[in-house]
PDB file of C-alpha atoms in Angstrom:
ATOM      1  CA  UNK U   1     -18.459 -11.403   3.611  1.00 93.00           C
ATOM      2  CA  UNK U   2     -15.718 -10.104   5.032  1.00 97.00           C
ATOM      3  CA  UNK U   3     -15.692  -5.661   5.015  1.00 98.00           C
ATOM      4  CA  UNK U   4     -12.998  -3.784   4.510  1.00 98.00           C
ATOM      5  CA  UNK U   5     -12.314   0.010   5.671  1.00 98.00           C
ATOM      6  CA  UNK U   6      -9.711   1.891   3.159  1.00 98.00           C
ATOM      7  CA  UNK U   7      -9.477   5.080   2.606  1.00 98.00           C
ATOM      8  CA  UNK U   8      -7.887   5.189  -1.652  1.00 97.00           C
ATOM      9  CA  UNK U   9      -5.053   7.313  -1.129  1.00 96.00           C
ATOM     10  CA  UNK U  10      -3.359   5.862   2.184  1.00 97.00           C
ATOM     11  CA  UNK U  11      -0.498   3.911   1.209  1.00 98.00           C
ATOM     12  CA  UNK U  12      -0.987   1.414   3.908  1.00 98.00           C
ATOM     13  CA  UNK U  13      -4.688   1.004   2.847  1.00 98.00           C
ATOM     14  CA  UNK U  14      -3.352   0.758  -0.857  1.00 98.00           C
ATOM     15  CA  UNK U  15      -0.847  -2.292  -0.111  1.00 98.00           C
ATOM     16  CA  UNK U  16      -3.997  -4.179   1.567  1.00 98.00           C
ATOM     17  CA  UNK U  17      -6.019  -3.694  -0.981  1.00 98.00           C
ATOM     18  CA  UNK U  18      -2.886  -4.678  -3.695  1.00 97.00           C
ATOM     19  CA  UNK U  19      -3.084  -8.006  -1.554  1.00 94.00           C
ATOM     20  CA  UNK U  20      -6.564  -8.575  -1.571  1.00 96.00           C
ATOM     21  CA  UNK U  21      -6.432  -8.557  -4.884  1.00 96.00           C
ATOM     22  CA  UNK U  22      -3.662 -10.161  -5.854  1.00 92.00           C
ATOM     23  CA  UNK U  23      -4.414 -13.191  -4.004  1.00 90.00           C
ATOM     24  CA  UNK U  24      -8.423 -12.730  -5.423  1.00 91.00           C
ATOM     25  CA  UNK U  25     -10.092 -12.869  -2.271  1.00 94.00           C
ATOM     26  CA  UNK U  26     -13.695 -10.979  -2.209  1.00 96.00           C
ATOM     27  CA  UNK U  27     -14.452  -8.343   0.227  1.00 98.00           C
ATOM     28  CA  UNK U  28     -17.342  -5.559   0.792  1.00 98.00           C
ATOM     29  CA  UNK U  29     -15.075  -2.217   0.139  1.00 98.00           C
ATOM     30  CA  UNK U  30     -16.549   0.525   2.315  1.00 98.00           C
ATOM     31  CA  UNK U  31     -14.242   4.223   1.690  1.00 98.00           C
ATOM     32  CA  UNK U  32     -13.862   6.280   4.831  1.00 97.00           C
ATOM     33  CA  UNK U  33     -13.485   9.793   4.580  1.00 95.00           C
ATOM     34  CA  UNK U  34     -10.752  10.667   7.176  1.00 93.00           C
ATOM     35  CA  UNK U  35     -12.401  13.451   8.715  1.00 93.00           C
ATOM     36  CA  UNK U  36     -15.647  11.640   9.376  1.00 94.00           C
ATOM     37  CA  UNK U  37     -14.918   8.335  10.334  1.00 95.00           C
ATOM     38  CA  UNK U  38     -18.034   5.865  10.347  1.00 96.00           C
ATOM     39  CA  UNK U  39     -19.104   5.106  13.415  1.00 96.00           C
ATOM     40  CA  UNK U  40     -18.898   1.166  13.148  1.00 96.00           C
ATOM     41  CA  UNK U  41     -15.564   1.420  11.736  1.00 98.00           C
ATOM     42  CA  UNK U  42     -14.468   3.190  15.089  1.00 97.00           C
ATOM     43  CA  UNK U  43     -17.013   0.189  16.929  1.00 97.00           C
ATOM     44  CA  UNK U  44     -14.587  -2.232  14.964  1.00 97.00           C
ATOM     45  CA  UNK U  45     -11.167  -0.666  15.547  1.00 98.00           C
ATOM     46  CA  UNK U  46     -11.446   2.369  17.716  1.00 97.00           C
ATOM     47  CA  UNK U  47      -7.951   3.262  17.173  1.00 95.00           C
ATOM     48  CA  UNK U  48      -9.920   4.561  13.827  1.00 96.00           C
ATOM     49  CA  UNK U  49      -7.014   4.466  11.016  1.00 97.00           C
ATOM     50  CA  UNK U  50      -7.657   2.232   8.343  1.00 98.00           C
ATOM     51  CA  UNK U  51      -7.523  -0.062   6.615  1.00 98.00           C
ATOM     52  CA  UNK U  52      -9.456  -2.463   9.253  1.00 98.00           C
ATOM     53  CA  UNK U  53     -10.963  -5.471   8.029  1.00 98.00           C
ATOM     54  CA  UNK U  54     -13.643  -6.988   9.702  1.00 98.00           C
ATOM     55  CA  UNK U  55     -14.055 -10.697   9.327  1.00 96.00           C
ATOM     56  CA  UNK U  56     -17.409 -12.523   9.380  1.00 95.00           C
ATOM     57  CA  UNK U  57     -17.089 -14.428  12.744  1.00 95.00           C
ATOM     58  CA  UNK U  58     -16.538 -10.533  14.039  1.00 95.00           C
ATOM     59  CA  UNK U  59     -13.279 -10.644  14.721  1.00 96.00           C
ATOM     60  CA  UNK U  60     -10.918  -7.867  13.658  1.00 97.00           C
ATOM     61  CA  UNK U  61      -7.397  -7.287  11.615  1.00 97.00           C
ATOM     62  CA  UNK U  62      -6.435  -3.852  11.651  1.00 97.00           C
ATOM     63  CA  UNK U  63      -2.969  -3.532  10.867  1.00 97.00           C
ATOM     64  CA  UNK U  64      -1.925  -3.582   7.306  1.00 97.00           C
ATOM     65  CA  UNK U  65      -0.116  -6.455   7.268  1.00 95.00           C
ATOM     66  CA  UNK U  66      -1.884  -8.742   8.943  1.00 93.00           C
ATOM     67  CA  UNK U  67      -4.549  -7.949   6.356  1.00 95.00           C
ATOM     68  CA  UNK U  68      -2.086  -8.550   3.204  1.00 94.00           C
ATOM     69  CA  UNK U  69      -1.065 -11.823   5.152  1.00 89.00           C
ATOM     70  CA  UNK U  70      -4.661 -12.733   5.733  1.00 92.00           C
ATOM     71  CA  UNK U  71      -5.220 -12.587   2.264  1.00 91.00           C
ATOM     72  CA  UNK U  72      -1.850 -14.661   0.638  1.00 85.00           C
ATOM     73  CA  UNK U  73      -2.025 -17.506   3.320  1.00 78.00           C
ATOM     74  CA  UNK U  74      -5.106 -19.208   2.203  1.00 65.00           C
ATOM     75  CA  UNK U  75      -3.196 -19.840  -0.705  1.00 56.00           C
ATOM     76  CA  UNK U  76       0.319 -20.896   0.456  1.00 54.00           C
ATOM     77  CA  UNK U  77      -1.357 -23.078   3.915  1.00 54.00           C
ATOM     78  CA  UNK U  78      -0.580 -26.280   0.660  1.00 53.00           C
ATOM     79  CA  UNK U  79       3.231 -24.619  -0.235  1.00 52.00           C
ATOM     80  CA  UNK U  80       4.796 -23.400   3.023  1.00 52.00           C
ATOM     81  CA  UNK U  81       8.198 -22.080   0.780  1.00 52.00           C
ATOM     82  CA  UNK U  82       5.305 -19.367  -0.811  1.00 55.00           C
ATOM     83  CA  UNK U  83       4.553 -18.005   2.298  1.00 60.00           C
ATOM     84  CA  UNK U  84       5.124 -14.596   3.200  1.00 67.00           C
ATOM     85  CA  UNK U  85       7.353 -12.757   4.747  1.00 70.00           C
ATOM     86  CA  UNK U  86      10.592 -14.596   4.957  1.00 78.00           C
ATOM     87  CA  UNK U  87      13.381 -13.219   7.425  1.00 78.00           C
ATOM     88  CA  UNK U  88      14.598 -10.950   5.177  1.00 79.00           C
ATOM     89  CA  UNK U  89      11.751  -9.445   3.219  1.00 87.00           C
ATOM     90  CA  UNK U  90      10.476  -8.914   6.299  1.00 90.00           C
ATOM     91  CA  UNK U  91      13.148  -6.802   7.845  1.00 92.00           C
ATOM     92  CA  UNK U  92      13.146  -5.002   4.187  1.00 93.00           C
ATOM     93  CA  UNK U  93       9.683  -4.304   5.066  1.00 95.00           C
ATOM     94  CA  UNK U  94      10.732  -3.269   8.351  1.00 96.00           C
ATOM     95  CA  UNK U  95      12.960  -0.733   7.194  1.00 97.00           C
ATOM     96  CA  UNK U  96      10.417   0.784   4.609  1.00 97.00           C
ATOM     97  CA  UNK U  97       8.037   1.291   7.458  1.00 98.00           C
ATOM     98  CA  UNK U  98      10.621   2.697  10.631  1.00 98.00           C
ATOM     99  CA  UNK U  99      13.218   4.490   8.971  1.00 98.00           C
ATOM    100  CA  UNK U 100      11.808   4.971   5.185  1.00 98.00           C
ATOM    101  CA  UNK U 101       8.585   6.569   6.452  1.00 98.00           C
ATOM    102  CA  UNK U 102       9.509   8.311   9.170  1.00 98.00           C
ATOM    103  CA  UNK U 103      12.057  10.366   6.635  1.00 98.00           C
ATOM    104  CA  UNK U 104       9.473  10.803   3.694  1.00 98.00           C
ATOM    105  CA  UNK U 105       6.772  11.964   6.405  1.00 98.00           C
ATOM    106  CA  UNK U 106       8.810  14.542   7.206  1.00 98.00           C
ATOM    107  CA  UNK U 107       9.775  15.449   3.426  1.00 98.00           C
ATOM    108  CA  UNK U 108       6.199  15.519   2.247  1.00 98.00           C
ATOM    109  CA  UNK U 109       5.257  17.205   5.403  1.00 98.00           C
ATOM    110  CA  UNK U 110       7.961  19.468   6.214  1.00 98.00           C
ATOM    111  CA  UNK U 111       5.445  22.287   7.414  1.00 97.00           C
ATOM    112  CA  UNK U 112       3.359  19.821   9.860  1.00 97.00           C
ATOM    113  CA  UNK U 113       7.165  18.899  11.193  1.00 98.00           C
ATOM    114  CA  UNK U 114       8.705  21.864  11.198  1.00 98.00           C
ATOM    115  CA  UNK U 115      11.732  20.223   9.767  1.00 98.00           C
ATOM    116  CA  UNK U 116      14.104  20.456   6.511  1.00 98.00           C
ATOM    117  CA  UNK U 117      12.385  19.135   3.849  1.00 98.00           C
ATOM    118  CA  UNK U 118      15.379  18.315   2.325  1.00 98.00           C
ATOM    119  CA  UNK U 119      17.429  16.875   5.003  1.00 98.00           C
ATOM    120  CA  UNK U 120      14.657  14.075   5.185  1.00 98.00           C
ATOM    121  CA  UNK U 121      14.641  13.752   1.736  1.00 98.00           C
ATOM    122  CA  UNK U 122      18.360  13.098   1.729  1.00 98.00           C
ATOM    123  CA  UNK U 123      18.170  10.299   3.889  1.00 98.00           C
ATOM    124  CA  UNK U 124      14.838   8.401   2.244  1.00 98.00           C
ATOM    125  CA  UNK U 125      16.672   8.807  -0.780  1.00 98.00           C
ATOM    126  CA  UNK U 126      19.841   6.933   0.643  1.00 98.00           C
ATOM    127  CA  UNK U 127      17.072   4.187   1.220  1.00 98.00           C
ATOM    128  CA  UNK U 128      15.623   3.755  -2.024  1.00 98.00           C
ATOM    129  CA  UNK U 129      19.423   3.388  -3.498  1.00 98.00           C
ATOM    130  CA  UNK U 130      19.376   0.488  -1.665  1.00 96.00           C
ATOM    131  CA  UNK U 131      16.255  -0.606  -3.002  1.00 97.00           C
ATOM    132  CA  UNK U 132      17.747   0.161  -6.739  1.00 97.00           C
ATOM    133  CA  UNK U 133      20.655  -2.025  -6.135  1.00 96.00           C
ATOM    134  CA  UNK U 134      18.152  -5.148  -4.752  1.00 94.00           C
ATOM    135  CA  UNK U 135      16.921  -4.548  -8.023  1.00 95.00           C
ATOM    136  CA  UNK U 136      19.982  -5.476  -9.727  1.00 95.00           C
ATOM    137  CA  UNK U 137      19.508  -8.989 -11.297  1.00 85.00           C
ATOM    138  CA  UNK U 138      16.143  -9.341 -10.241  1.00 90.00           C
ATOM    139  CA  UNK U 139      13.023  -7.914 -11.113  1.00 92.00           C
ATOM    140  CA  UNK U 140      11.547  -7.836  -7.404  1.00 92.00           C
ATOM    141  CA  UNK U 141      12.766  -6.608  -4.289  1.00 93.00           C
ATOM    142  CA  UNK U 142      11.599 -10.064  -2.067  1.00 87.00           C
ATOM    143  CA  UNK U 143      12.148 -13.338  -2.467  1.00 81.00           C
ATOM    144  CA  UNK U 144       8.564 -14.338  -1.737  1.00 72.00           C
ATOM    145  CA  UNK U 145       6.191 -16.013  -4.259  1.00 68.00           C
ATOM    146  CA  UNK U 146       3.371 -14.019  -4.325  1.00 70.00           C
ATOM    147  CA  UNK U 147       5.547 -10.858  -4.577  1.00 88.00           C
ATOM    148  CA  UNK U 148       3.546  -9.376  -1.215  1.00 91.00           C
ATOM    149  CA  UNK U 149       7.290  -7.629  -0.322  1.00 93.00           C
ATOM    150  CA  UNK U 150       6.638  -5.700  -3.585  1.00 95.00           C
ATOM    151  CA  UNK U 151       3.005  -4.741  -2.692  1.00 96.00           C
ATOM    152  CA  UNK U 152       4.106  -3.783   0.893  1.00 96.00           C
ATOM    153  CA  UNK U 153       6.496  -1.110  -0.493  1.00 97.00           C
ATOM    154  CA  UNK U 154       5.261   0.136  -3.423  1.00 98.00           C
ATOM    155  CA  UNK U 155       2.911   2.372  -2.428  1.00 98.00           C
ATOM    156  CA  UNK U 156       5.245   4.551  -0.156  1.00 98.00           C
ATOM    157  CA  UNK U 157       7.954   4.306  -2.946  1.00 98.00           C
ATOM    158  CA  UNK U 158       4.905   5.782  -5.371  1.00 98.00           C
ATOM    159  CA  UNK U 159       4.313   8.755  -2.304  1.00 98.00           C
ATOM    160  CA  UNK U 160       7.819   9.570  -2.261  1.00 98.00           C
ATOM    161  CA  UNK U 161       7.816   9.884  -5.728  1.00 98.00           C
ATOM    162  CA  UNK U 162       4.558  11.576  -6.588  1.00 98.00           C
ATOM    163  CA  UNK U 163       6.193  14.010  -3.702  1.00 98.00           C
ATOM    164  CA  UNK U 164       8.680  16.029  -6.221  1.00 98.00           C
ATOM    165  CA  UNK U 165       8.396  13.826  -9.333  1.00 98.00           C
ATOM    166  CA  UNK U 166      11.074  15.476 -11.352  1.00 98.00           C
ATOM    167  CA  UNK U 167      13.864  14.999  -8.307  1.00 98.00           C
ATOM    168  CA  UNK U 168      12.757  11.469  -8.746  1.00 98.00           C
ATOM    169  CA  UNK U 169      12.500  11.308 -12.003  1.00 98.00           C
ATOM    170  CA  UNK U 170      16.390  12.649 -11.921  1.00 98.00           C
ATOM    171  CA  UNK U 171      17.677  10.061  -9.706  1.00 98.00           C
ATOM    172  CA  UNK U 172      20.165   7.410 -10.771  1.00 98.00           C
ATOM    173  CA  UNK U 173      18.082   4.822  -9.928  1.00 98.00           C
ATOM    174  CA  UNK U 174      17.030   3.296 -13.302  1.00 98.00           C
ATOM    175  CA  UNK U 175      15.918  -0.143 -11.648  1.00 98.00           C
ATOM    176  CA  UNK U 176      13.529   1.511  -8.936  1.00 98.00           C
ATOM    177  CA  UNK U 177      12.086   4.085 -11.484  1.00 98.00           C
ATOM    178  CA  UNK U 178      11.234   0.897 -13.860  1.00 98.00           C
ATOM    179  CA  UNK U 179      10.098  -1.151 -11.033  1.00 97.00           C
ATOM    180  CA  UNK U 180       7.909   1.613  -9.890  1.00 98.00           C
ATOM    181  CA  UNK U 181       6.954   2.450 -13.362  1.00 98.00           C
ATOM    182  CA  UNK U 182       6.106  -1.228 -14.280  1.00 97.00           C
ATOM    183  CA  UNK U 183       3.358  -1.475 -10.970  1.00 97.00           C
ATOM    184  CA  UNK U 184       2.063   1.641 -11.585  1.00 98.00           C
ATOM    185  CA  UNK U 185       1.028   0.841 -15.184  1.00 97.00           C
ATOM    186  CA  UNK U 186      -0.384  -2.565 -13.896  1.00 97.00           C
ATOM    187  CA  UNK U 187      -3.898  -4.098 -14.405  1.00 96.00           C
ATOM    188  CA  UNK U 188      -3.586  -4.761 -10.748  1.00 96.00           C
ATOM    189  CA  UNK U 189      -3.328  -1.262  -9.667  1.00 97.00           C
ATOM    190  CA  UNK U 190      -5.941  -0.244 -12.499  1.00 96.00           C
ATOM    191  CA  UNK U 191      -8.176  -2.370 -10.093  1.00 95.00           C
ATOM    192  CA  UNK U 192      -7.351  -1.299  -6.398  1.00 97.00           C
ATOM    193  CA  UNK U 193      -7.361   2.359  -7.645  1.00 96.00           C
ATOM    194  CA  UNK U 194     -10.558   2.728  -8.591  1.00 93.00           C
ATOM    195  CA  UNK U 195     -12.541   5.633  -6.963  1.00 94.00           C
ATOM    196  CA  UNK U 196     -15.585   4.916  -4.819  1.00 94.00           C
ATOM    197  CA  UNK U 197     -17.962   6.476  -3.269  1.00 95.00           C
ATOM    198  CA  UNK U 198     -17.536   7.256   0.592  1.00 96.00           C
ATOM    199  CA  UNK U 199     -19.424   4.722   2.261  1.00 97.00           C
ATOM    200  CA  UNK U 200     -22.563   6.013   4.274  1.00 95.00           C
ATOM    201  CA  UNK U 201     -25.030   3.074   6.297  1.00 95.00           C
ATOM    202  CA  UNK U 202     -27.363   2.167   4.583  1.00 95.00           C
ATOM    203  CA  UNK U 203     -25.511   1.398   0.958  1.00 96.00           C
ATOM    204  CA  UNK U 204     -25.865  -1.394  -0.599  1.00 96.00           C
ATOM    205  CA  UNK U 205     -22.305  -3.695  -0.970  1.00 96.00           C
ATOM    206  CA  UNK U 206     -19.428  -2.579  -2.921  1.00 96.00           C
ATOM    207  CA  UNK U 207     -17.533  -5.953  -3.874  1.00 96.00           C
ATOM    208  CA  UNK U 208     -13.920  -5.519  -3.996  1.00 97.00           C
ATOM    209  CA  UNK U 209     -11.766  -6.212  -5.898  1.00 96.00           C
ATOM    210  CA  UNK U 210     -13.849  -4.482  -9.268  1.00 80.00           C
ATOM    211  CA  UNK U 211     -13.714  -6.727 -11.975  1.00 68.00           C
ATOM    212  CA  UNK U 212     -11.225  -6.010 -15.410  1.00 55.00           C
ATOM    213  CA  UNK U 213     -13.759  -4.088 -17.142  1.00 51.00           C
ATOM    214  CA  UNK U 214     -14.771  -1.629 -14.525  1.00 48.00           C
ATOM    215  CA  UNK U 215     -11.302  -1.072 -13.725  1.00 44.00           C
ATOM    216  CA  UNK U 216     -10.371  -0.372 -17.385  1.00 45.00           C
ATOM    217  CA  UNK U 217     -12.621   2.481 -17.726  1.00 43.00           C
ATOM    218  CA  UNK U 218     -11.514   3.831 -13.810  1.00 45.00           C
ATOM    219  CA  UNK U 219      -8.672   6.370 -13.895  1.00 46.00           C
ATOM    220  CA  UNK U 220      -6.518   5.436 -11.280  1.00 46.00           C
ATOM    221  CA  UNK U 221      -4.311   8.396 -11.003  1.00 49.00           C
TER     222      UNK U 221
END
Protein backbone atom coordinates (compact mmCIF):
# COMPACT_ATOMS: atom_id res chain seq x y z
CA UNK A 1 0.00 0.00 0.00
CA UNK A 2 1.18 3.01 -0.86
CA UNK A 3 2.40 5.47 2.64
CA UNK A 4 1.93 8.75 2.90
CA UNK A 5 3.95 11.41 5.15
CA UNK A 6 1.61 14.60 6.15
CA UNK A 7 1.94 16.54 8.73
CA UNK A 8 -2.34 17.90 9.44
CA UNK A 9 -1.80 21.43 9.48
CA UNK A 10 0.60 22.08 6.35
CA UNK A 11 -1.41 23.40 3.67
CA UNK A 12 0.53 21.64 1.04
CA UNK A 13 0.12 18.31 2.97
CA UNK A 14 -3.69 19.27 3.34
CA UNK A 15 -4.32 19.70 -0.60
CA UNK A 16 -2.66 16.04 -1.04
CA UNK A 17 -4.54 14.60 1.24
CA UNK A 18 -7.97 16.66 -0.23
CA UNK A 19 -6.84 14.69 -3.47
CA UNK A 20 -6.35 11.46 -2.13
CA UNK A 21 -9.49 11.56 -1.06
CA UNK A 22 -11.38 12.99 -3.43
CA UNK A 23 -10.34 10.72 -6.05
CA UNK A 24 -10.78 7.61 -3.15
CA UNK A 25 -7.54 6.16 -3.47
CA UNK A 26 -6.27 4.18 -0.15
CA UNK A 27 -3.10 5.01 1.50
CA UNK A 28 -1.24 4.11 4.99
CA UNK A 29 -1.35 7.84 6.68
CA UNK A 30 1.74 8.12 8.87
CA UNK A 31 1.74 12.07 10.81
CA UNK A 32 5.20 13.54 11.18
CA UNK A 33 5.87 15.78 13.84
CA UNK A 34 8.04 18.56 12.25
CA UNK A 35 10.58 18.72 14.77
CA UNK A 36 11.31 15.01 14.79
CA UNK A 37 11.16 13.82 11.48
CA UNK A 38 11.07 9.86 11.13
CA UNK A 39 13.95 8.57 10.05
CA UNK A 40 12.56 6.58 6.92
CA UNK A 41 10.67 9.50 5.89
CA UNK A 42 14.11 11.41 5.59
CA UNK A 43 15.49 7.65 3.91
CA UNK A 44 12.51 8.34 1.42
CA UNK A 45 12.84 12.06 0.70
CA UNK A 46 15.78 13.51 2.50
CA UNK A 47 14.85 16.92 1.60
CA UNK A 48 12.44 15.96 4.76
CA UNK A 49 9.22 18.32 4.14
CA UNK A 50 6.20 16.54 3.61
CA UNK A 51 3.91 15.38 2.32
CA UNK A 52 6.09 12.47 0.52
CA UNK A 53 4.39 9.55 -0.66
CA UNK A 54 6.05 6.49 -1.05
CA UNK A 55 4.74 4.11 -3.63
CA UNK A 56 4.92 0.31 -3.37
CA UNK A 57 7.49 -0.45 -6.17
CA UNK A 58 9.69 2.16 -3.82
CA UNK A 59 9.68 4.83 -5.81
CA UNK A 60 9.01 8.32 -4.47
CA UNK A 61 6.58 11.57 -5.13
CA UNK A 62 7.38 14.25 -2.93
CA UNK A 63 6.08 17.32 -4.19
CA UNK A 64 2.51 18.14 -3.57
CA UNK A 65 1.33 18.08 -6.75
CA UNK A 66 2.61 15.36 -8.21
CA UNK A 67 0.90 13.55 -5.35
CA UNK A 68 -2.70 15.26 -6.02
CA UNK A 69 -1.98 14.33 -9.78
CA UNK A 70 -1.00 10.83 -8.85
CA UNK A 71 -4.12 10.42 -7.28
CA UNK A 72 -6.87 12.09 -10.10
CA UNK A 73 -5.10 10.40 -13.16
CA UNK A 74 -6.04 6.89 -12.54
CA UNK A 75 -9.32 8.12 -13.04
CA UNK A 76 -9.19 10.49 -16.07
CA UNK A 77 -6.22 7.92 -18.10
CA UNK A 78 -10.33 6.79 -19.92
CA UNK A 79 -11.43 10.88 -20.27
CA UNK A 80 -8.32 12.88 -21.21
CA UNK A 81 -10.72 16.44 -21.16
CA UNK A 82 -10.91 15.49 -17.00
CA UNK A 83 -7.46 15.63 -16.58
CA UNK A 84 -5.77 17.98 -14.49
CA UNK A 85 -4.22 20.86 -14.71
CA UNK A 86 -5.15 22.57 -17.89
CA UNK A 87 -2.98 25.67 -19.07
CA UNK A 88 -4.69 27.92 -17.15
CA UNK A 89 -5.57 26.35 -13.84
CA UNK A 90 -2.28 25.59 -13.80
CA UNK A 91 -0.75 28.99 -14.03
CA UNK A 92 -3.69 29.95 -11.38
CA UNK A 93 -2.01 27.44 -9.34
CA UNK A 94 1.17 28.91 -10.17
CA UNK A 95 0.37 32.16 -8.93
CA UNK A 96 -1.16 30.84 -5.55
CA UNK A 97 2.12 29.15 -4.89
CA UNK A 98 5.00 32.10 -6.18
CA UNK A 99 3.45 35.25 -5.54
CA UNK A 100 0.28 34.30 -3.16
CA UNK A 101 2.54 32.49 -0.67
CA UNK A 102 5.40 34.24 -0.69
CA UNK A 103 3.11 37.47 0.48
CA UNK A 104 0.95 35.53 3.15
CA UNK A 105 4.34 33.93 4.53
CA UNK A 106 5.43 37.05 5.25
CA UNK A 107 1.94 38.33 6.75
CA UNK A 108 1.53 35.37 9.03
CA UNK A 109 5.15 35.52 9.78
CA UNK A 110 6.03 39.03 9.91
CA UNK A 111 8.42 38.48 13.02
CA UNK A 112 10.43 35.40 11.32
CA UNK A 113 10.71 38.09 8.19
CA UNK A 114 11.24 41.00 9.73
CA UNK A 115 8.86 42.62 7.37
CA UNK A 116 5.41 44.71 7.43
CA UNK A 117 2.87 42.53 8.17
CA UNK A 118 0.63 44.58 6.50
CA UNK A 119 2.36 45.52 3.41
CA UNK A 120 2.28 41.67 2.56
CA UNK A 121 -1.05 41.46 3.48
CA UNK A 122 -1.95 44.21 1.05
CA UNK A 123 -0.66 42.53 -1.79
CA UNK A 124 -2.10 38.69 -1.02
CA UNK A 125 -5.19 40.43 -0.62
CA UNK A 126 -4.97 42.07 -4.20
CA UNK A 127 -4.67 38.25 -5.14
CA UNK A 128 -7.57 36.78 -3.64
CA UNK A 129 -9.78 39.74 -5.39
CA UNK A 130 -8.85 38.13 -8.27
CA UNK A 131 -9.82 34.91 -7.08
CA UNK A 132 -13.41 36.55 -5.98
CA UNK A 133 -14.01 37.79 -9.40
CA UNK A 134 -13.10 34.00 -11.05
CA UNK A 135 -15.77 33.27 -8.84
CA UNK A 136 -18.22 35.31 -10.57
CA UNK A 137 -20.59 32.98 -12.56
CA UNK A 138 -19.05 29.98 -11.47
CA UNK A 139 -18.88 28.15 -8.45
CA UNK A 140 -15.09 26.98 -8.88
CA UNK A 141 -12.04 28.70 -9.59
CA UNK A 142 -10.69 25.84 -12.46
CA UNK A 143 -12.09 24.51 -15.19
CA UNK A 144 -11.00 20.96 -14.39
CA UNK A 145 -13.39 18.04 -13.64
CA UNK A 146 -12.36 16.78 -10.60
CA UNK A 147 -12.12 20.33 -9.14
CA UNK A 148 -8.17 19.49 -8.07
CA UNK A 149 -7.55 23.58 -8.92
CA UNK A 150 -9.96 24.07 -5.96
CA UNK A 151 -8.16 21.56 -3.64
CA UNK A 152 -4.73 23.03 -4.66
CA UNK A 153 -5.74 26.49 -3.31
CA UNK A 154 -7.92 26.12 -0.71
CA UNK A 155 -5.91 25.38 1.93
CA UNK A 156 -3.61 28.54 1.68
CA UNK A 157 -6.82 30.66 1.04
CA UNK A 158 -8.11 28.90 4.59
CA UNK A 159 -4.28 30.05 6.20
CA UNK A 160 -4.68 33.43 5.03
CA UNK A 161 -7.86 33.58 6.45
CA UNK A 162 -7.58 31.77 9.75
CA UNK A 163 -4.49 34.49 9.86
CA UNK A 164 -6.77 37.66 11.02
CA UNK A 165 -10.26 36.20 10.48
CA UNK A 166 -12.21 39.32 11.09
CA UNK A 167 -10.01 41.42 8.25
CA UNK A 168 -11.20 38.56 6.18
CA UNK A 169 -14.26 38.23 7.29
CA UNK A 170 -14.55 42.22 6.32
CA UNK A 171 -13.43 41.90 2.87
CA UNK A 172 -15.65 42.52 -0.14
CA UNK A 173 -15.18 39.36 -1.40
CA UNK A 174 -18.58 37.62 -0.92
CA UNK A 175 -17.77 34.82 -3.62
CA UNK A 176 -14.30 33.75 -2.01
CA UNK A 177 -15.71 33.93 1.63
CA UNK A 178 -18.67 31.46 0.35
CA UNK A 179 -16.36 29.40 -1.64
CA UNK A 180 -14.10 29.09 1.28
CA UNK A 181 -16.95 28.73 3.60
CA UNK A 182 -18.68 26.00 1.45
CA UNK A 183 -15.11 23.59 1.55
CA UNK A 184 -14.57 24.21 4.88
CA UNK A 185 -17.99 22.88 5.99
CA UNK A 186 -17.46 19.84 3.60
CA UNK A 187 -17.69 16.06 4.36
CA UNK A 188 -14.50 15.98 2.45
CA UNK A 189 -12.55 18.12 4.71
CA UNK A 190 -14.44 16.47 7.81
CA UNK A 191 -12.34 13.45 6.47
CA UNK A 192 -8.72 14.76 5.64
CA UNK A 193 -8.87 16.74 8.96
CA UNK A 194 -9.05 14.26 11.21
CA UNK A 195 -6.33 14.21 13.97
CA UNK A 196 -3.93 11.28 14.24
CA UNK A 197 -1.59 10.16 16.17
CA UNK A 198 2.18 10.97 15.26
CA UNK A 199 3.41 8.01 13.67
CA UNK A 200 6.26 6.11 15.62
CA UNK A 201 7.81 2.45 13.89
CA UNK A 202 6.39 -0.01 14.95
CA UNK A 203 2.41 1.09 14.62
CA UNK A 204 0.24 -0.74 13.12
CA UNK A 205 -1.43 0.97 9.60
CA UNK A 206 -3.50 3.98 9.66
CA UNK A 207 -5.70 3.71 6.35
CA UNK A 208 -6.38 6.97 4.88
CA UNK A 209 -8.78 8.38 3.87
CA UNK A 210 -11.07 7.56 7.44
CA UNK A 211 -14.27 6.42 6.51
CA UNK A 212 -17.78 8.87 6.96
CA UNK A 213 -18.39 7.79 10.36
CA UNK A 214 -15.05 8.31 11.94
CA UNK A 215 -14.80 11.52 10.32
CA UNK A 216 -18.23 12.66 11.63
CA UNK A 217 -17.33 12.34 15.16
CA UNK A 218 -13.47 14.03 14.33
CA UNK A 219 -13.39 17.80 14.90
CA UNK A 220 -11.60 19.11 12.18
CA UNK A 221 -10.93 22.58 13.28
Amino acid sequence: MPILYSFRRCPYAMRARLAIAANARLVELREVVLRDKPSAMLEASPKGTVPVLVLPDGSVIDESLGIMQWAVLRDTADRPEAAWPNEADAALIASNDGAFKYHLDRYKYADRYGVDASAHRDVATNLLRDMDERLAGSDTLGCDGHRMTDLAIMPFVRQFAETDRSYFNGLPFDRLQRWLAGHLASALFARVMVRPVPWQPGDPAMLFPVDEDQAAMAQPG
